[in-house]
mmCIF file of C-alpha atoms and ligand atoms in Angstrom:
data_model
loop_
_atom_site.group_PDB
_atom_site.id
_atom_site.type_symbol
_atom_site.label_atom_id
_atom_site.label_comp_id
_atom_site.label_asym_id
_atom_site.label_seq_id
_atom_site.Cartn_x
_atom_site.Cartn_y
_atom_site.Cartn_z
ATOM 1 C CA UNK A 264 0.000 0.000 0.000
ATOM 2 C CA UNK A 265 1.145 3.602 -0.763
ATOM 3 C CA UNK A 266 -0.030 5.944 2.213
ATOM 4 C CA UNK A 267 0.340 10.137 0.929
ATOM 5 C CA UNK A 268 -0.497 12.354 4.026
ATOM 6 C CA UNK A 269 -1.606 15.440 3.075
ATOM 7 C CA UNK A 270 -1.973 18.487 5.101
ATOM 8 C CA UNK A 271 -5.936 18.467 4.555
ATOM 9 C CA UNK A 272 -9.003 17.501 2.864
ATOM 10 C CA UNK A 273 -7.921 20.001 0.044
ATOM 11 C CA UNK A 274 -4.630 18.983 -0.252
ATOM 12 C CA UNK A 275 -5.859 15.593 -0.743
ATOM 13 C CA UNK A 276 -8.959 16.271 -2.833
ATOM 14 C CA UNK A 277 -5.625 17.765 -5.131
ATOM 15 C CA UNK A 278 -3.508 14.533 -4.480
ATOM 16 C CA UNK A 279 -6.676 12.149 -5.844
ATOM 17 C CA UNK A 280 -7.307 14.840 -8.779
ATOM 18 C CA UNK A 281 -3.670 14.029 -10.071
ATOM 19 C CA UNK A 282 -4.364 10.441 -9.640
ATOM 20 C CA UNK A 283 -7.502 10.793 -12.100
ATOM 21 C CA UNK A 284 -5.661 12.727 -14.612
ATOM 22 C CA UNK A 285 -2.861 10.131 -14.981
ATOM 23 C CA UNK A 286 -5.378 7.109 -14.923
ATOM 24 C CA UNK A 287 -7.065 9.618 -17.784
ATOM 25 C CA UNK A 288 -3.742 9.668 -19.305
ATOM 26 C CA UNK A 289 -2.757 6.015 -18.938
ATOM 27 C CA UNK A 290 -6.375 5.153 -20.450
ATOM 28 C CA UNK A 291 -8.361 4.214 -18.425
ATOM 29 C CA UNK A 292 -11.755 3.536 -19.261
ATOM 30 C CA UNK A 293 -14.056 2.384 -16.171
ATOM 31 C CA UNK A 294 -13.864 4.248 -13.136
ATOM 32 C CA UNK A 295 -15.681 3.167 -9.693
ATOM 33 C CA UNK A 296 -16.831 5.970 -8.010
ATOM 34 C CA UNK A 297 -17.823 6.268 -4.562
ATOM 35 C CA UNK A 298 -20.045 8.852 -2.389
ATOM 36 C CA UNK A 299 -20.126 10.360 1.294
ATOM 37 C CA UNK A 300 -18.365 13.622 2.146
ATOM 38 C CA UNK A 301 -14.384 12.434 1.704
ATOM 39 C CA UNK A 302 -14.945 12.311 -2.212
ATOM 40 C CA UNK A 303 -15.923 15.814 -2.064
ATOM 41 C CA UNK A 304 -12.720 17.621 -2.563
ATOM 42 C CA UNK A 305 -11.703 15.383 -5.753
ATOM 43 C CA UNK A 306 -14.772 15.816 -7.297
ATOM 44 C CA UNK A 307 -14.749 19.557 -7.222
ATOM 45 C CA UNK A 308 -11.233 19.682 -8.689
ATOM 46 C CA UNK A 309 -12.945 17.409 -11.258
ATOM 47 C CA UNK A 310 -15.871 19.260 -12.271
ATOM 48 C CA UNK A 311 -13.604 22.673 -12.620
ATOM 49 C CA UNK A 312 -10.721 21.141 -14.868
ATOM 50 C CA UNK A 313 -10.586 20.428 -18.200
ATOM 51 C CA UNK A 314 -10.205 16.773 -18.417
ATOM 52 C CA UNK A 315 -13.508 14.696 -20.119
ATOM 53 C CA UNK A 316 -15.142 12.145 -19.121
ATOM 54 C CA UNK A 317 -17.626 11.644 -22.205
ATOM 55 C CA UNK A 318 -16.348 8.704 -23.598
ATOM 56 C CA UNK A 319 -15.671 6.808 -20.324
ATOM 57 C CA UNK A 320 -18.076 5.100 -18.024
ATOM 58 C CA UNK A 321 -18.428 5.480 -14.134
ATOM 59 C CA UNK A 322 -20.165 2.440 -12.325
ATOM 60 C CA UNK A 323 -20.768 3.457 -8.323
ATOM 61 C CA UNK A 324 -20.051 1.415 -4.931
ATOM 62 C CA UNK A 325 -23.539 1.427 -3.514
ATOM 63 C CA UNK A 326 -27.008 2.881 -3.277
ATOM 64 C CA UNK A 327 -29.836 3.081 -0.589
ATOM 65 C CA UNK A 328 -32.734 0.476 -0.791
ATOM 66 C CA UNK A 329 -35.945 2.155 -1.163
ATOM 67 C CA UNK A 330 -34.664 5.753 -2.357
ATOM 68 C CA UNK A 331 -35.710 6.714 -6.357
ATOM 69 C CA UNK A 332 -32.944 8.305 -7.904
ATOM 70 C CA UNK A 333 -34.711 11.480 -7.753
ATOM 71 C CA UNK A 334 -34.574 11.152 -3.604
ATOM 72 C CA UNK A 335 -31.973 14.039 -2.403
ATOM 73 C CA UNK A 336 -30.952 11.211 -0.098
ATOM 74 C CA UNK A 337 -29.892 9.123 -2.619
ATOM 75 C CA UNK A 338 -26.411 8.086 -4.277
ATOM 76 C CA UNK A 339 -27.638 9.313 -7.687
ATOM 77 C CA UNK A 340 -28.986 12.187 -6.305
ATOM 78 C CA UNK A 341 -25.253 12.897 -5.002
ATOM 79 C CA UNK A 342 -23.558 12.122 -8.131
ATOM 80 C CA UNK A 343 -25.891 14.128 -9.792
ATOM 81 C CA UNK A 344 -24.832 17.253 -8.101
ATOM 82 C CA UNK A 345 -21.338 16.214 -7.249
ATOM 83 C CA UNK A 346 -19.889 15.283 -9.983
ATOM 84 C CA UNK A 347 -22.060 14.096 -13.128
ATOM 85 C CA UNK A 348 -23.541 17.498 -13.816
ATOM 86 C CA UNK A 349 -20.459 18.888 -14.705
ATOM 87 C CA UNK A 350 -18.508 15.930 -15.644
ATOM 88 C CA UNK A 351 -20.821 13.736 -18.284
ATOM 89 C CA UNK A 352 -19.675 9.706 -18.263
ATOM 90 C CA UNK A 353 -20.977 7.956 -21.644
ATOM 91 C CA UNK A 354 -22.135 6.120 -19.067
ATOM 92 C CA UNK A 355 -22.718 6.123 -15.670
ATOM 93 C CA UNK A 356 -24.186 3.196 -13.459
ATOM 94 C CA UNK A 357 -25.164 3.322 -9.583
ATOM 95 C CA UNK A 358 -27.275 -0.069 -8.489
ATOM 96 C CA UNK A 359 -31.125 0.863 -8.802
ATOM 97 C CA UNK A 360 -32.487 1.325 -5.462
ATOM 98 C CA UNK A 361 -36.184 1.873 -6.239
ATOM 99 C CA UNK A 362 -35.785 -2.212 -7.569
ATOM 100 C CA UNK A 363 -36.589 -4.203 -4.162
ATOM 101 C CA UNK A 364 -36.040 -7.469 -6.098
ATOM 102 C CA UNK A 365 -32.816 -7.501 -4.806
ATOM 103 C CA UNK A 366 -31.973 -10.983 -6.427
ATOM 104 C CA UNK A 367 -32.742 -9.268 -9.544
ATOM 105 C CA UNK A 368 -30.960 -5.766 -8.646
ATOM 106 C CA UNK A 369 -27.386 -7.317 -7.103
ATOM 107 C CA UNK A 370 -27.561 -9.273 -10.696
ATOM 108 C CA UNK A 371 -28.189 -6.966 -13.029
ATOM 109 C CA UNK A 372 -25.291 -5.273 -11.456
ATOM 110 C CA UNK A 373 -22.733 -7.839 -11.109
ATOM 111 C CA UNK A 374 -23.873 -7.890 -14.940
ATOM 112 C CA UNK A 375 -22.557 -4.318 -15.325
ATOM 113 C CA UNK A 376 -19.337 -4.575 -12.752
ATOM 114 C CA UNK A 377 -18.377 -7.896 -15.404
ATOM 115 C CA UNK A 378 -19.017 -6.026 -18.745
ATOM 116 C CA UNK A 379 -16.959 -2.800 -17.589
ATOM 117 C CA UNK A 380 -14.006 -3.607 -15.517
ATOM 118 C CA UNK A 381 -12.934 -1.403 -13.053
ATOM 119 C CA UNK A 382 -9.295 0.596 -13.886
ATOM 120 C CA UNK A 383 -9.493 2.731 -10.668
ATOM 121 C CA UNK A 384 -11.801 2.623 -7.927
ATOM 122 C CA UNK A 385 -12.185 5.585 -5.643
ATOM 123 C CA UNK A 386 -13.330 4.349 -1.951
ATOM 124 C CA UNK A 387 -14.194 6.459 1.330
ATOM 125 C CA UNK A 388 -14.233 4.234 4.407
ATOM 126 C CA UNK A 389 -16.172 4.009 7.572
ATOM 127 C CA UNK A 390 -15.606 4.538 10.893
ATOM 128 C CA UNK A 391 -15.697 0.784 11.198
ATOM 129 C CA UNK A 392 -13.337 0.792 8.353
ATOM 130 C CA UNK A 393 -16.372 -0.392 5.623
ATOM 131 C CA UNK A 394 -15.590 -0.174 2.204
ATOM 132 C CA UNK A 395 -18.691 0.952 0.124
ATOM 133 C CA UNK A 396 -21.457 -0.690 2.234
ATOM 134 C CA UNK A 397 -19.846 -3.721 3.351
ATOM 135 C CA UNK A 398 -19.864 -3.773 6.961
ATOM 136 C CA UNK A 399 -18.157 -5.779 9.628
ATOM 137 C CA UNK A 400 -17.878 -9.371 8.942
ATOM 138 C CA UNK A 401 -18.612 -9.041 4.609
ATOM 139 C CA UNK A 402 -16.604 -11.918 2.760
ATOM 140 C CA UNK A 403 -13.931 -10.775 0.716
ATOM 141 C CA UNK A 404 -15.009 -13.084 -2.007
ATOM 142 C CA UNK A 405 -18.468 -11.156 -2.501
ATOM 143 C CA UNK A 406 -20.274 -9.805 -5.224
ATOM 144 C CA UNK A 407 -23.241 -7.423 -5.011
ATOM 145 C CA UNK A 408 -25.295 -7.718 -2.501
ATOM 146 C CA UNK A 409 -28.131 -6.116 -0.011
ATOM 147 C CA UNK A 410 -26.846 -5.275 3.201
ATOM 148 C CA UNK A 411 -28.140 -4.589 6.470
ATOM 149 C CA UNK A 412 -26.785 -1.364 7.457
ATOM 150 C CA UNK A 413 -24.722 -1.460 11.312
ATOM 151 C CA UNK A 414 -26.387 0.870 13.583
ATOM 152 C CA UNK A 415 -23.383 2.526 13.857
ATOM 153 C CA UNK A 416 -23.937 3.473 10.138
ATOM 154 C CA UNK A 417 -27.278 3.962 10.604
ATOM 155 C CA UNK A 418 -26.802 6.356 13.353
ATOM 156 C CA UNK A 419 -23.827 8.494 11.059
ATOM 157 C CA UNK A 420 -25.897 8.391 8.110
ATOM 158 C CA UNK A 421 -28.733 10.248 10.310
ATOM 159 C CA UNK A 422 -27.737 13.867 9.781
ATOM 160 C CA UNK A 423 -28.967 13.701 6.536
ATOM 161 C CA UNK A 424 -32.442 12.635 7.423
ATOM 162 C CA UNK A 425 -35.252 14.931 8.434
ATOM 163 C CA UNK A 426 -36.153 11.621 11.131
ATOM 164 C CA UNK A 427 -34.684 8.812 12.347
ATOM 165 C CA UNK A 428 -36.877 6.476 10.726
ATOM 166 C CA UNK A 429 -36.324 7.693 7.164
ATOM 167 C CA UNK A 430 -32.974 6.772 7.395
ATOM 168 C CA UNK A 431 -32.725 3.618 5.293
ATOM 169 C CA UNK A 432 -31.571 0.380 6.687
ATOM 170 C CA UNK A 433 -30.911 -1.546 3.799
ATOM 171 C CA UNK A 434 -28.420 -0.829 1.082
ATOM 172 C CA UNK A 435 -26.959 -2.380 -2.431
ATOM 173 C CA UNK A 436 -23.228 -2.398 -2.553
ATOM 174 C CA UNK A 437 -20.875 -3.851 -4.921
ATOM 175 C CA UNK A 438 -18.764 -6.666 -2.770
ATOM 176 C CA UNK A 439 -15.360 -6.818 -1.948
ATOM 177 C CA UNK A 440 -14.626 -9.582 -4.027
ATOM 178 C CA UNK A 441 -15.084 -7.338 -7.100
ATOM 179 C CA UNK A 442 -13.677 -3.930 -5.725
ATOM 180 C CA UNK A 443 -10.618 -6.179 -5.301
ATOM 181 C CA UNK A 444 -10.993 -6.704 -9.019
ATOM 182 C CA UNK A 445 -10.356 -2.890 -10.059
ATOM 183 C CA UNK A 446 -6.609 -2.757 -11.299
ATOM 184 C CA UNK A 447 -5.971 0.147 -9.069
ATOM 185 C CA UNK A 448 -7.889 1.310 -5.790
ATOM 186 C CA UNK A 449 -7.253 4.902 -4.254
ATOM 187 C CA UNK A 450 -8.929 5.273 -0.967
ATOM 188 C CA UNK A 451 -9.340 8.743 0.932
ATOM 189 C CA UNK A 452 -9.738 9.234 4.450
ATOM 190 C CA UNK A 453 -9.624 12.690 6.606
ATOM 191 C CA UNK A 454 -10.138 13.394 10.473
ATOM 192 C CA UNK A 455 -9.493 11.781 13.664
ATOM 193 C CA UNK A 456 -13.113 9.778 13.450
ATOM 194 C CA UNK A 457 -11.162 7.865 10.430
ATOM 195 C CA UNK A 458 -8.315 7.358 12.594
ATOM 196 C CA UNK A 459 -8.837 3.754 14.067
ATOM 197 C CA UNK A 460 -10.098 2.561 10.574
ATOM 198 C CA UNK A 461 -7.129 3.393 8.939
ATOM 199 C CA UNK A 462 -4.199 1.860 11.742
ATOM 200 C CA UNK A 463 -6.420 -1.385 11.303
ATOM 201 C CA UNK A 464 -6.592 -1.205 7.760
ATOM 202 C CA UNK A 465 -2.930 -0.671 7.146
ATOM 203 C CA UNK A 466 -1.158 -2.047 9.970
ATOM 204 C CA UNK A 467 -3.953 -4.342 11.308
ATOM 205 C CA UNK A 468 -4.262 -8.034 10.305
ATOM 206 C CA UNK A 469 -6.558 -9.246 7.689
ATOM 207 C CA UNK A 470 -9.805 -9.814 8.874
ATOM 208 C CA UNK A 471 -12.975 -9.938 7.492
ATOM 209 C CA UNK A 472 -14.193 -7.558 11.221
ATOM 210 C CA UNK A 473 -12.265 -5.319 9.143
ATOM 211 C CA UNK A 474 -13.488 -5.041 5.316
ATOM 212 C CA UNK A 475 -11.053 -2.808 4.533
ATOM 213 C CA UNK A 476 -7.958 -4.536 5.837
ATOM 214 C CA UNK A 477 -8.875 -6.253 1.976
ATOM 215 C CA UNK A 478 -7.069 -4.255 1.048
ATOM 216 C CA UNK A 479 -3.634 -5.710 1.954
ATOM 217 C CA UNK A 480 -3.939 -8.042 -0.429
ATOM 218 C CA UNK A 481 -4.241 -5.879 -3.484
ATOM 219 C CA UNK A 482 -1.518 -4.907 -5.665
ATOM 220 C CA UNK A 483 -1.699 -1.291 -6.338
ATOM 221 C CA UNK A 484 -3.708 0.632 -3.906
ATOM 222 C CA UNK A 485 -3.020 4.262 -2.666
ATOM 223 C CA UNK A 486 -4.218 5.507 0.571
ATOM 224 C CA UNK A 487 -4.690 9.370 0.791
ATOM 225 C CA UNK A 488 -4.798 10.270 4.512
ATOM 226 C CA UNK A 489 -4.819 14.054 6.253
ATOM 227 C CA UNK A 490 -2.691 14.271 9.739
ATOM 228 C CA UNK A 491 -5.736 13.574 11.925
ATOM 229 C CA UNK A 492 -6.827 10.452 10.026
ATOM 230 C CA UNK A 493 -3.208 9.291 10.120
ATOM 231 C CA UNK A 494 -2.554 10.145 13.417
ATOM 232 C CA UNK A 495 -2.158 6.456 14.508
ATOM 233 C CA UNK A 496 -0.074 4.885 11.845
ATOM 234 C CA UNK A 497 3.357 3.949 12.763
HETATM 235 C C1 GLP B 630 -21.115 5.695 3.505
HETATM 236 C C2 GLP B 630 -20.753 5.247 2.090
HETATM 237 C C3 GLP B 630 -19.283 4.892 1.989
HETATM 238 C C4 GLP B 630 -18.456 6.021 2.576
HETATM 239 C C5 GLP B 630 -18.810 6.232 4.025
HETATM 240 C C6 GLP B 630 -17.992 7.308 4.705
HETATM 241 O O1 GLP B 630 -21.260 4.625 4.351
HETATM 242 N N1 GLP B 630 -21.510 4.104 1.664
HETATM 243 O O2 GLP B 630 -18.948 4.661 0.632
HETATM 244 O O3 GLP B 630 -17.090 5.724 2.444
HETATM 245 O O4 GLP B 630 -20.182 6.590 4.080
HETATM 246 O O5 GLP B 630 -18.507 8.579 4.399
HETATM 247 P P1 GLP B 630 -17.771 9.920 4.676
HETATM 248 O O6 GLP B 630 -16.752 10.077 3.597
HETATM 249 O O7 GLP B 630 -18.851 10.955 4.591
HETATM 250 O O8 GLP B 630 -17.154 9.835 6.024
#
């Protein structure tokens, strides 16, 4: 693993930017995109440079069971305004939400994740160091699937909510098994809540209480991590 500390969330949002470009550069054509607030800083430098996206394809970690793409709650709704609205993919996939077959929505997506594989995949993590949706416990061999969101998810995702019980509980998210398939994976992490997540994801052992500690086991992944989230790294 390659670990860049940055100063901040801007420095880094500047440090994943450059990343893009030469992926761009080196053509790439699929990139996995990801959500949540850590993303933010890359995708503004995105959407105010020049590079274009119009012949690629994006294909996202995860989306919220029960939430139309129209819902300001949802993952589409965020990549929407994020990202796609000034930054056009040929293509751009998130898992359908508003389907609650999920048999039918986790394959229709593994469809997509196996037609367009991943060059770089952008990941946040979570306090409990999940990667996309897959919480505590996930296999590392899995595909899409619906997951039960942790409480502890639950309970950060509730800002956004106007009440507790709108916050959804279920989620689709593409499984480790294939985010370890991307050919490079750049992960972002800033402040001291991240802190824990990323000691036991770099320096921890490789354990599936951990679903980022995956990561160890891939090839070419960069971690970009401000002071406070790499305040416990050796
Ligand atoms: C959600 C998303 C993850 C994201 C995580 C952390 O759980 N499904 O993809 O990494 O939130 O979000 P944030 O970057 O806002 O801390």
């Amino acid at each position: 693993m390659k670990i860049i500390r940055v100063k901040d969330q801007n420095e880094g949002g500047q440090k994943a930017f450059e990343i893009f470009k030469e992926a761009l550069a080196d053509n790439a054509q699929v990139f996995g995109l990801a959500t949540g607030s850590s993303p933010i800083t890359l995708y503004q430098n995105l959407a105010k440079s020049d590079l274009d996206f119009s012949d690629k394809v994006s294909v996202n970690l995860d989306e919220y069971v029960g939430l139309d793409a129209d819902n300001e709650q949802s993952y589409h709704y965020f990549m929407q305004h994020n990202l796609f609205y000034a930054k056009p993919f040929k293509k751009s996939y998130v898992p359908d939400g508003s389907n609650l077959d999920a048999d039918q929505a986790t394959a229709d997506y593994d469809k997509i994740i196996e037609e367009n594989p991943i060059d770089l995949q952008l990941l946040g993590i979570g306090r409990n160091a999940h990667i996309g949706f897959n919480e505590p416990g996930s296999s590392f061999d899995a595909k899409t699937t619906k997951v039960a969101l942790t409480q502890s998810t639950i309970d950060a995702n509730t800002r956004f909510f106007d009440k507790e019980e709108d916050v959804p509980k279920f989620a689709y998210s593409m499984g480790i098994g294939s985010i370890l398939k991307a050919k490079k994976i750049l992960l972002v992490a800033y402040g001291e809540n991240k802190a824990e997540a990323i000691y036991n994801t770099v320096e921890g052992p490789v354990t599936e209480d951990v679903p980022a500690s995956a990561l160890q086991n891939h090839p070419d992944v960069t971690i970009i991590v401000d002071e406070a989230a790499a305040a416990k790294l050796k």
